[in-house]
Amino acid sequence: MTITRMPATRLGRLVLAAGASLALFAALPMSSAQAAVGHLYYGSSTGESFQVDDPILGKCYTLYKATSASNQTNATATLFYDANCERGWGSLQPGGYSSYFGAELYSVRFGS
């Protein structure tokens, strides 16, 4: 049986490549879900103020009787009359604000 030794430089390159691959893998996000950056502030018909922080794009968020909203995220916020993101009111672009919806709003989804 013949044992072939790998030259030290070749072994060093292999270890370096494996370490670099491991570092790259560790730096990758563990989830494919992306989030908008910022906050949606809204006021309710009860006079309370609420906010949604760094929302996940595409997820439906429940609101509590929203009567005004300020979209301070970097994504479009689509607002809905129901809690299931089905009966749309319209959308607020980043930086947009509205205090007239015609009725209370109960959900929001971010992203286009």
Short mmCIF file of N, CA, C and O in Angstrom, two decimals, residues 3 10-12 34 38 47 53 58-59 64-65 88 90 96 99 105 108-109:
data_model
loop_
_atom_site.label_atom_id
_atom_site.label_comp_id
_atom_site.label_asym_id
_atom_site.label_seq_id
_atom_site.Cartn_x
_atom_site.Cartn_y
_atom_site.Cartn_z
N ILE A 3 1.23 5.34 0.35
CA ILE A 3 0.60 6.55 0.88
C ILE A 3 1.29 7.74 0.23
O ILE A 3 2.51 7.85 0.25
N ARG A 10 -0.27 22.78 -0.87
CA ARG A 10 -1.56 22.33 -1.39
C ARG A 10 -2.54 22.10 -0.25
O ARG A 10 -3.72 22.46 -0.35
N LEU A 11 -2.09 21.51 0.84
CA LEU A 11 -2.93 21.30 2.02
C LEU A 11 -3.36 22.63 2.59
O LEU A 11 -4.53 22.82 2.96
N GLY A 12 -2.48 23.59 2.63
CA GLY A 12 -2.81 24.92 3.15
C GLY A 12 -3.88 25.60 2.32
O GLY A 12 -4.80 26.23 2.84
N GLN A 34 -37.65 38.71 3.05
CA GLN A 34 -37.06 40.03 3.09
C GLN A 34 -37.99 40.97 3.83
O GLN A 34 -39.21 40.81 3.80
N GLY A 38 -38.03 50.29 8.27
CA GLY A 38 -38.78 51.44 8.75
C GLY A 38 -40.01 51.04 9.52
O GLY A 38 -40.14 49.90 9.99
N GLY A 47 -58.33 56.33 19.60
CA GLY A 47 -57.38 57.37 19.98
C GLY A 47 -55.99 56.84 20.30
O GLY A 47 -55.10 57.61 20.66
N ASP A 53 -43.12 47.54 12.87
CA ASP A 53 -41.69 47.77 12.67
C ASP A 53 -41.07 46.78 11.69
O ASP A 53 -41.29 45.57 11.81
N GLY A 58 -44.80 41.01 1.84
CA GLY A 58 -45.78 40.00 1.45
C GLY A 58 -46.62 39.45 2.59
O GLY A 58 -47.61 38.77 2.34
N LYS A 59 -46.25 39.71 3.83
CA LYS A 59 -47.00 39.20 4.98
C LYS A 59 -48.16 40.14 5.29
O LYS A 59 -48.03 41.35 5.22
N TYR A 64 -55.46 47.56 14.17
CA TYR A 64 -56.56 47.71 15.11
C TYR A 64 -57.33 48.99 14.80
O TYR A 64 -56.94 50.08 15.20
N LYS A 65 -58.41 48.88 14.03
CA LYS A 65 -59.30 50.00 13.72
C LYS A 65 -58.55 51.25 13.27
O LYS A 65 -58.74 52.34 13.81
N GLY A 88 -59.30 45.58 -0.51
CA GLY A 88 -58.35 46.68 -0.53
C GLY A 88 -58.94 48.08 -0.48
O GLY A 88 -59.97 48.35 -1.07
N GLY A 90 -56.45 50.81 -0.76
CA GLY A 90 -55.49 51.49 -1.62
C GLY A 90 -54.11 51.34 -1.03
O GLY A 90 -53.89 50.54 -0.11
N GLY A 96 -45.66 58.23 2.50
CA GLY A 96 -47.05 58.65 2.33
C GLY A 96 -47.84 58.64 3.63
O GLY A 96 -47.53 57.93 4.58
N SER A 99 -55.36 60.19 6.25
CA SER A 99 -56.24 60.14 7.41
C SER A 99 -57.70 60.03 6.97
O SER A 99 -58.60 60.23 7.76
N LEU A 105 -59.65 50.65 8.86
CA LEU A 105 -58.87 49.64 8.16
C LEU A 105 -58.37 48.59 9.15
O LEU A 105 -58.08 48.92 10.30
N VAL A 108 -52.73 45.34 6.63
CA VAL A 108 -51.78 45.96 5.72
C VAL A 108 -50.80 44.91 5.23
O VAL A 108 -50.48 43.96 5.94
N ARG A 109 -50.34 45.08 3.98
CA ARG A 109 -49.31 44.21 3.40
C ARG A 109 -48.30 45.12 2.71
O ARG A 109 -48.68 46.08 2.06
#
